[in-house]
Amino acid sequence: MLAKAYWCLGIGFDEVKRSAENSALVVGAFDENGLQVGYARAISDKARFAYVLDVYVDEAWRGRGIATAMLRRLLDHPSMADVYQWVLITRDAHELYRKLGFVVTARPLDWMEIRKPKPLFPRKLSPMP
């Protein structure tokens, strides 16, 4: 499903699996037959900070409140109760996130990033020395 999202075109199963396994919380939405129609996750220390990403709803299921329900599940989950700074990046869903309380960051000049080329997956991980 995520392979269709503009932010992760070409993503493979191994990358999705490893990303989910290393997330603080993963939420899925399923239809009455058990078919997955939505996905969202958060990376967090579960104390102060959480980053919401990979929020995706299958095109046929959009407009039914599924993304809002998944986001509420992330924001209201008991394991995330102490988190007081939630962030995300969006190109086209500002209104969805505004309805949940997100605003454009007050400190855009403070945020920095390192952006490397995407590695090929699956990649063999070496043990730390």
JSON list of C-alpha atoms in Angstrom, two decimals:
[
{"chain": "A", "resi": 1, "resn": "MET", "atom": "CA", "xyz": [0.00, 0.00, 0.00]},
{"chain": "A", "resi": 2, "resn": "LEU", "atom": "CA", "xyz": [2.75, 2.49, 0.91]},
{"chain": "A", "resi": 3, "resn": "ALA", "atom": "CA", "xyz": [4.46, 1.91, -2.45]},
{"chain": "A", "resi": 4, "resn": "LYS", "atom": "CA", "xyz": [1.68, 4.09, -3.95]},
{"chain": "A", "resi": 5, "resn": "ALA", "atom": "CA", "xyz": [2.39, 7.06, -1.64]},
{"chain": "A", "resi": 6, "resn": "TYR", "atom": "CA", "xyz": [4.36, 9.92, -3.21]},
{"chain": "A", "resi": 7, "resn": "TRP", "atom": "CA", "xyz": [6.77, 10.03, -0.25]},
{"chain": "A", "resi": 8, "resn": "CYS", "atom": "CA", "xyz": [7.90, 6.43, -0.58]},
{"chain": "A", "resi": 9, "resn": "LEU", "atom": "CA", "xyz": [7.54, 5.39, -4.19]},
{"chain": "A", "resi": 10, "resn": "GLY", "atom": "CA", "xyz": [9.22, 2.06, -4.75]},
{"chain": "A", "resi": 11, "resn": "ILE", "atom": "CA", "xyz": [9.41, 1.16, -1.07]},
{"chain": "A", "resi": 12, "resn": "GLY", "atom": "CA", "xyz": [9.83, -2.56, -0.55]},
{"chain": "A", "resi": 13, "resn": "PHE", "atom": "CA", "xyz": [8.30, -4.97, 1.94]},
{"chain": "A", "resi": 14, "resn": "ASP", "atom": "CA", "xyz": [11.55, -5.34, 3.91]},
{"chain": "A", "resi": 15, "resn": "GLU", "atom": "CA", "xyz": [11.82, -1.59, 4.42]},
{"chain": "A", "resi": 16, "resn": "VAL", "atom": "CA", "xyz": [8.18, -1.28, 5.51]},
{"chain": "A", "resi": 17, "resn": "LYS", "atom": "CA", "xyz": [8.59, -4.22, 7.89]},
{"chain": "A", "resi": 18, "resn": "ARG", "atom": "CA", "xyz": [11.77, -2.88, 9.49]},
{"chain": "A", "resi": 19, "resn": "SER", "atom": "CA", "xyz": [10.28, 0.61, 9.77]},
{"chain": "A", "resi": 20, "resn": "ALA", "atom": "CA", "xyz": [7.19, -0.75, 11.52]},
{"chain": "A", "resi": 21, "resn": "GLU", "atom": "CA", "xyz": [9.23, -2.94, 13.87]},
{"chain": "A", "resi": 22, "resn": "ASN", "atom": "CA", "xyz": [11.28, 0.07, 14.96]},
{"chain": "A", "resi": 23, "resn": "SER", "atom": "CA", "xyz": [8.34, 2.41, 15.46]},
{"chain": "A", "resi": 24, "resn": "ALA", "atom": "CA", "xyz": [6.86, 3.30, 18.82]},
{"chain": "A", "resi": 25, "resn": "LEU", "atom": "CA", "xyz": [3.32, 2.72, 17.57]},
{"chain": "A", "resi": 26, "resn": "VAL", "atom": "CA", "xyz": [1.77, 1.40, 14.36]},
{"chain": "A", "resi": 27, "resn": "VAL", "atom": "CA", "xyz": [-1.94, 1.68, 13.51]},
{"chain": "A", "resi": 28, "resn": "GLY", "atom": "CA", "xyz": [-3.81, -0.05, 10.72]},
{"chain": "A", "resi": 29, "resn": "ALA", "atom": "CA", "xyz": [-7.35, 0.24, 9.40]},
{"chain": "A", "resi": 30, "resn": "PHE", "atom": "CA", "xyz": [-9.13, -2.79, 7.97]},
{"chain": "A", "resi": 31, "resn": "ASP", "atom": "CA", "xyz": [-12.41, -3.37, 6.16]},
{"chain": "A", "resi": 32, "resn": "GLU", "atom": "CA", "xyz": [-15.05, -5.90, 7.27]},
{"chain": "A", "resi": 33, "resn": "ASN", "atom": "CA", "xyz": [-13.21, -8.66, 5.37]},
{"chain": "A", "resi": 34, "resn": "GLY", "atom": "CA", "xyz": [-9.86, -7.97, 7.01]},
{"chain": "A", "resi": 35, "resn": "LEU", "atom": "CA", "xyz": [-8.34, -6.17, 4.01]},
{"chain": "A", "resi": 36, "resn": "GLN", "atom": "CA", "xyz": [-6.00, -3.40, 5.11]},
{"chain": "A", "resi": 37, "resn": "VAL", "atom": "CA", "xyz": [-7.18, 0.01, 3.89]},
{"chain": "A", "resi": 38, "resn": "GLY", "atom": "CA", "xyz": [-5.10, 2.35, 6.06]},
{"chain": "A", "resi": 39, "resn": "TYR", "atom": "CA", "xyz": [-1.74, 2.64, 7.82]},
{"chain": "A", "resi": 40, "resn": "ALA", "atom": "CA", "xyz": [-0.04, 5.16, 10.10]},
{"chain": "A", "resi": 41, "resn": "ARG", "atom": "CA", "xyz": [2.86, 5.10, 12.53]},
{"chain": "A", "resi": 42, "resn": "ALA", "atom": "CA", "xyz": [4.77, 7.18, 15.05]},
{"chain": "A", "resi": 43, "resn": "ILE", "atom": "CA", "xyz": [8.43, 7.25, 15.99]},
{"chain": "A", "resi": 44, "resn": "SER", "atom": "CA", "xyz": [8.84, 8.35, 19.60]},
{"chain": "A", "resi": 45, "resn": "ASP", "atom": "CA", "xyz": [10.75, 8.24, 22.86]},
{"chain": "A", "resi": 46, "resn": "LYS", "atom": "CA", "xyz": [7.29, 7.99, 24.52]},
{"chain": "A", "resi": 47, "resn": "ALA", "atom": "CA", "xyz": [8.33, 10.71, 26.95]},
{"chain": "A", "resi": 48, "resn": "ARG", "atom": "CA", "xyz": [8.54, 14.03, 25.12]},
{"chain": "A", "resi": 49, "resn": "PHE", "atom": "CA", "xyz": [8.59, 13.69, 21.37]},
{"chain": "A", "resi": 50, "resn": "ALA", "atom": "CA", "xyz": [6.79, 11.85, 18.56]},
{"chain": "A", "resi": 51, "resn": "TYR", "atom": "CA", "xyz": [7.03, 12.05, 14.80]},
{"chain": "A", "resi": 52, "resn": "VAL", "atom": "CA", "xyz": [3.96, 10.95, 12.81]},
{"chain": "A", "resi": 53, "resn": "LEU", "atom": "CA", "xyz": [4.61, 9.47, 9.40]},
{"chain": "A", "resi": 54, "resn": "ASP", "atom": "CA", "xyz": [3.38, 7.13, 6.69]},
{"chain": "A", "resi": 55, "resn": "VAL", "atom": "CA", "xyz": [-0.27, 8.10, 7.15]},
{"chain": "A", "resi": 56, "resn": "TYR", "atom": "CA", "xyz": [-1.96, 6.48, 4.18]},
{"chain": "A", "resi": 57, "resn": "VAL", "atom": "CA", "xyz": [-5.51, 5.48, 3.26]},
{"chain": "A", "resi": 58, "resn": "ASP", "atom": "CA", "xyz": [-6.26, 3.49, 0.13]},
{"chain": "A", "resi": 59, "resn": "GLU", "atom": "CA", "xyz": [-7.82, 5.77, -2.50]},
{"chain": "A", "resi": 60, "resn": "ALA", "atom": "CA", "xyz": [-11.10, 3.83, -2.57]},
{"chain": "A", "resi": 61, "resn": "TRP", "atom": "CA", "xyz": [-11.55, 4.41, 1.18]},
{"chain": "A", "resi": 62, "resn": "ARG", "atom": "CA", "xyz": [-10.67, 8.10, 1.43]},
{"chain": "A", "resi": 63, "resn": "GLY", "atom": "CA", "xyz": [-13.16, 10.65, 2.71]},
{"chain": "A", "resi": 64, "resn": "ARG", "atom": "CA", "xyz": [-14.62, 8.34, 5.37]},
{"chain": "A", "resi": 65, "resn": "GLY", "atom": "CA", "xyz": [-12.68, 9.58, 8.40]},
{"chain": "A", "resi": 66, "resn": "ILE", "atom": "CA", "xyz": [-10.19, 6.69, 8.42]},
{"chain": "A", "resi": 67, "resn": "ALA", "atom": "CA", "xyz": [-7.08, 8.88, 8.55]},
{"chain": "A", "resi": 68, "resn": "THR", "atom": "CA", "xyz": [-8.61, 10.95, 11.36]},
{"chain": "A", "resi": 69, "resn": "ALA", "atom": "CA", "xyz": [-9.44, 7.80, 13.32]},
{"chain": "A", "resi": 70, "resn": "MET", "atom": "CA", "xyz": [-5.93, 6.39, 12.90]},
{"chain": "A", "resi": 71, "resn": "LEU", "atom": "CA", "xyz": [-4.35, 9.69, 13.96]},
{"chain": "A", "resi": 72, "resn": "ARG", "atom": "CA", "xyz": [-6.59, 9.94, 17.01]},
{"chain": "A", "resi": 73, "resn": "ARG", "atom": "CA", "xyz": [-5.51, 6.41, 17.94]},
{"chain": "A", "resi": 74, "resn": "LEU", "atom": "CA", "xyz": [-1.86, 7.47, 17.72]},
{"chain": "A", "resi": 75, "resn": "LEU", "atom": "CA", "xyz": [-2.38, 10.73, 19.64]},
{"chain": "A", "resi": 76, "resn": "ASP", "atom": "CA", "xyz": [-4.59, 9.20, 22.34]},
{"chain": "A", "resi": 77, "resn": "HIS", "atom": "CA", "xyz": [-2.81, 5.88, 22.83]},
{"chain": "A", "resi": 78, "resn": "PRO", "atom": "CA", "xyz": [-1.96, 5.28, 26.52]},
{"chain": "A", "resi": 79, "resn": "SER", "atom": "CA", "xyz": [1.68, 4.49, 25.70]},
{"chain": "A", "resi": 80, "resn": "MET", "atom": "CA", "xyz": [2.02, 8.01, 24.27]},
{"chain": "A", "resi": 81, "resn": "ALA", "atom": "CA", "xyz": [0.27, 9.84, 27.12]},
{"chain": "A", "resi": 82, "resn": "ASP", "atom": "CA", "xyz": [3.40, 11.74, 28.21]},
{"chain": "A", "resi": 83, "resn": "VAL", "atom": "CA", "xyz": [4.37, 12.96, 24.74]},
{"chain": "A", "resi": 84, "resn": "TYR", "atom": "CA", "xyz": [3.94, 16.72, 24.51]},
{"chain": "A", "resi": 85, "resn": "GLN", "atom": "CA", "xyz": [5.59, 17.52, 21.17]},
{"chain": "A", "resi": 86, "resn": "TRP", "atom": "CA", "xyz": [4.14, 15.89, 18.07]},
{"chain": "A", "resi": 87, "resn": "VAL", "atom": "CA", "xyz": [5.53, 16.73, 14.62]},
{"chain": "A", "resi": 88, "resn": "LEU", "atom": "CA", "xyz": [4.95, 15.67, 11.04]},
{"chain": "A", "resi": 89, "resn": "ILE", "atom": "CA", "xyz": [5.65, 16.67, 7.47]},
{"chain": "A", "resi": 90, "resn": "THR", "atom": "CA", "xyz": [2.90, 16.94, 4.88]},
{"chain": "A", "resi": 91, "resn": "ARG", "atom": "CA", "xyz": [2.71, 18.22, 1.34]},
{"chain": "A", "resi": 92, "resn": "ASP", "atom": "CA", "xyz": [-1.05, 18.18, 0.89]},
{"chain": "A", "resi": 93, "resn": "ALA", "atom": "CA", "xyz": [-2.98, 17.23, 4.04]},
{"chain": "A", "resi": 94, "resn": "HIS", "atom": "CA", "xyz": [-2.68, 20.38, 6.12]},
{"chain": "A", "resi": 95, "resn": "GLU", "atom": "CA", "xyz": [-6.43, 20.64, 6.76]},
{"chain": "A", "resi": 96, "resn": "LEU", "atom": "CA", "xyz": [-6.63, 17.07, 8.06]},
{"chain": "A", "resi": 97, "resn": "TYR", "atom": "CA", "xyz": [-3.87, 17.72, 10.56]},
{"chain": "A", "resi": 98, "resn": "ARG", "atom": "CA", "xyz": [-5.17, 21.17, 11.55]},
{"chain": "A", "resi": 99, "resn": "LYS", "atom": "CA", "xyz": [-8.46, 19.56, 12.61]},
{"chain": "A", "resi": 100, "resn": "LEU", "atom": "CA", "xyz": [-6.45, 17.45, 15.05]},
{"chain": "A", "resi": 101, "resn": "GLY", "atom": "CA", "xyz": [-4.59, 20.43, 16.53]},
{"chain": "A", "resi": 102, "resn": "PHE", "atom": "CA", "xyz": [-1.41, 20.53, 14.43]},
{"chain": "A", "resi": 103, "resn": "VAL", "atom": "CA", "xyz": [-0.10, 23.95, 13.39]},
{"chain": "A", "resi": 104, "resn": "VAL", "atom": "CA", "xyz": [2.80, 25.10, 11.26]},
{"chain": "A", "resi": 105, "resn": "THR", "atom": "CA", "xyz": [5.88, 25.04, 13.46]},
{"chain": "A", "resi": 106, "resn": "ALA", "atom": "CA", "xyz": [6.61, 28.29, 15.27]},
{"chain": "A", "resi": 107, "resn": "ARG", "atom": "CA", "xyz": [10.34, 27.74, 14.74]},
{"chain": "A", "resi": 108, "resn": "PRO", "atom": "CA", "xyz": [10.89, 26.88, 11.07]},
{"chain": "A", "resi": 109, "resn": "LEU", "atom": "CA", "xyz": [14.39, 28.32, 11.05]},
{"chain": "A", "resi": 110, "resn": "ASP", "atom": "CA", "xyz": [15.49, 26.06, 13.92]},
{"chain": "A", "resi": 111, "resn": "TRP", "atom": "CA", "xyz": [14.65, 22.73, 12.26]},
{"chain": "A", "resi": 112, "resn": "MET", "atom": "CA", "xyz": [17.50, 21.09, 10.36]},
{"chain": "A", "resi": 113, "resn": "GLU", "atom": "CA", "xyz": [17.96, 17.81, 8.52]},
{"chain": "A", "resi": 114, "resn": "ILE", "atom": "CA", "xyz": [20.47, 15.47, 6.95]},
{"chain": "A", "resi": 115, "resn": "ARG", "atom": "CA", "xyz": [19.09, 13.95, 3.76]},
{"chain": "A", "resi": 116, "resn": "LYS", "atom": "CA", "xyz": [21.06, 11.07, 2.29]},
{"chain": "A", "resi": 117, "resn": "PRO", "atom": "CA", "xyz": [20.29, 9.02, -0.80]},
{"chain": "A", "resi": 118, "resn": "LYS", "atom": "CA", "xyz": [17.88, 6.20, -0.07]},
{"chain": "A", "resi": 119, "resn": "PRO", "atom": "CA", "xyz": [19.74, 2.92, 0.57]},
{"chain": "A", "resi": 120, "resn": "LEU", "atom": "CA", "xyz": [18.91, -0.21, -1.35]},
{"chain": "A", "resi": 121, "resn": "PHE", "atom": "CA", "xyz": [16.87, -2.77, 0.60]},
{"chain": "A", "resi": 122, "resn": "PRO", "atom": "CA", "xyz": [17.28, -5.38, 1.84]},
{"chain": "A", "resi": 123, "resn": "ARG", "atom": "CA", "xyz": [20.58, -4.27, 3.25]},
{"chain": "A", "resi": 124, "resn": "LYS", "atom": "CA", "xyz": [22.68, -6.46, 5.51]},
{"chain": "A", "resi": 125, "resn": "LEU", "atom": "CA", "xyz": [23.21, -4.77, 8.86]},
{"chain": "A", "resi": 126, "resn": "SER", "atom": "CA", "xyz": [26.59, -5.17, 10.49]},
{"chain": "A", "resi": 127, "resn": "PRO", "atom": "CA", "xyz": [26.78, -5.66, 14.24]},
{"chain": "A", "resi": 128, "resn": "MET", "atom": "CA", "xyz": [28.05, -2.67, 16.19]},
{"chain": "A", "resi": 129, "resn": "PRO", "atom": "CA", "xyz": [31.66, -3.05, 17.39]}
]
